[in-house]
Short mmCIF file of C-alpha atoms in Angstrom, two decimals:
data_model
loop_
_atom_site.label_atom_id
_atom_site.label_comp_id
_atom_site.label_asym_id
_atom_site.label_seq_id
_atom_site.Cartn_x
_atom_site.Cartn_y
_atom_site.Cartn_z
CA MET A 8 -0.72 -42.63 42.25
CA LYS A 9 -0.63 -38.85 42.03
CA ILE A 10 1.25 -37.00 44.73
CA GLU A 11 1.36 -33.25 45.13
CA VAL A 12 4.78 -32.07 46.28
CA ARG A 13 5.22 -28.65 47.82
CA ARG A 14 8.50 -26.82 48.31
CA GLN A 15 9.55 -23.82 50.30
CA ALA A 16 10.78 -20.79 48.31
CA CYS A 17 14.52 -20.17 48.61
CA CYS A 18 14.17 -16.38 48.16
CA ALA A 19 11.57 -13.68 47.49
CA GLN A 20 12.01 -13.83 43.71
CA ASP A 21 11.54 -17.62 43.73
CA ASP A 22 8.34 -17.11 45.69
CA GLN A 23 6.99 -14.94 42.86
CA MET A 24 8.38 -16.69 39.77
CA GLY A 25 8.62 -20.42 40.38
CA PRO A 26 5.82 -22.86 41.13
CA LEU A 27 5.81 -23.99 44.76
CA ALA A 28 3.73 -27.11 44.10
CA GLN A 29 3.91 -29.81 41.46
CA THR A 30 2.05 -33.07 40.95
CA PHE A 31 4.07 -36.24 40.37
CA GLU A 32 2.71 -39.52 39.00
CA ILE A 33 4.42 -42.44 40.74
CA PRO A 34 3.77 -46.18 40.95
CA ASP A 35 1.53 -47.31 43.83
CA ARG A 36 4.38 -49.20 45.54
CA CYS A 37 6.95 -46.43 45.04
CA SER A 38 9.88 -46.34 47.46
CA ILE A 39 10.94 -43.18 49.27
CA GLU A 40 14.18 -43.22 47.27
CA ASP A 41 12.24 -43.44 43.98
CA LEU A 42 10.06 -40.48 44.98
CA VAL A 43 13.00 -38.34 46.12
CA ASN A 44 14.98 -39.17 42.97
CA ALA A 45 11.99 -38.30 40.74
CA VAL A 46 11.56 -34.91 42.43
CA VAL A 47 15.31 -34.15 42.26
CA ALA A 48 15.53 -35.22 38.60
CA SER A 49 12.58 -32.98 37.69
CA ARG A 50 14.59 -29.89 38.73
CA PHE A 51 11.53 -28.68 40.64
CA LEU A 52 13.58 -27.91 43.77
CA GLN A 53 15.36 -24.57 43.99
CA TYR A 54 18.36 -23.52 46.08
CA SER A 55 20.35 -20.37 46.81
CA SER A 56 23.87 -19.71 48.10
CA THR A 57 22.58 -19.70 51.69
CA HIS A 58 19.92 -22.43 51.30
CA THR A 59 21.66 -25.56 50.01
CA ALA A 60 19.81 -28.42 51.73
CA LEU A 61 16.11 -29.28 51.69
CA HIS A 62 14.47 -31.64 54.17
CA CYS A 63 11.86 -33.95 52.68
CA ARG A 64 8.86 -34.69 54.89
CA ILE A 65 6.07 -37.12 54.14
CA ALA A 66 2.95 -36.68 56.28
CA GLY A 67 5.06 -34.51 58.61
CA LYS A 68 7.80 -37.12 59.11
CA GLU A 69 11.31 -36.28 57.89
CA VAL A 70 12.51 -38.98 55.49
CA ALA A 71 15.47 -37.45 53.63
CA VAL A 72 17.72 -34.46 53.08
CA VAL A 73 18.60 -33.42 49.53
CA PHE A 74 21.43 -31.09 48.59
CA SER A 75 21.96 -28.47 45.91
CA PRO A 76 23.48 -29.92 42.73
CA TYR A 77 25.82 -26.89 42.73
CA GLU A 78 27.40 -27.80 46.05
CA VAL A 79 31.01 -29.02 45.78
CA PRO A 80 31.68 -31.79 46.40
CA ALA A 81 28.36 -33.15 45.12
CA ARG A 82 26.28 -34.95 47.72
CA GLU A 83 23.71 -37.69 47.24
CA PRO A 84 20.43 -37.55 49.20
CA LEU A 85 20.76 -38.55 52.84
CA PHE A 86 17.92 -40.84 53.94
CA VAL A 87 16.71 -40.58 57.53
CA VAL A 88 14.53 -43.70 57.14
CA ALA A 89 15.07 -46.82 55.04
CA SER A 90 15.29 -45.60 51.44
CA ASP A 91 13.52 -48.72 50.15
CA ALA A 92 10.48 -48.19 52.41
CA ALA A 93 7.24 -47.66 50.50
CA VAL A 94 5.87 -44.12 50.50
CA GLN A 95 2.52 -45.61 51.56
CA SER A 96 4.14 -47.09 54.70
CA ILE A 97 4.87 -43.54 55.91
CA ALA A 98 1.69 -41.88 54.67
CA THR A 99 -1.13 -44.37 55.04
CA THR A 100 -3.90 -41.82 54.50
CA ASP A 101 -2.40 -38.33 54.11
CA CYS A 102 0.34 -38.33 51.48
CA GLU A 103 1.46 -34.75 51.99
CA VAL A 104 5.02 -34.32 50.68
CA GLU A 105 7.01 -31.18 51.31
CA PHE A 106 10.60 -30.01 50.92
CA VAL A 107 11.59 -27.32 53.43
CA PHE A 108 14.73 -25.52 54.56
CA GLU A 109 15.59 -26.35 58.15
CA ARG A 110 16.22 -23.44 60.47
CA THR A 111 19.59 -23.57 62.22
#
């Protein structure tokens, strides 16, 4: 299954230089953890000194929070829903995946 993942720019330069969408090929029964790990491993996500955590939403529902690899101490993704849940169980028809910075 092909999934287009969008991310929010971390700064104005990122908005101009880096791609804000990327397509990922994942197995049909992919878990949320597998999807998040694939996106993180691809180095597609970008961070800045003031934007160090991205919230992952699938079909508008928050499923995880991922942290900058430069944050010390290093932090693993925090799953808001069961990490072994199938992506298709969250997004039955609309598989819109986005990573956004939460406003505080």
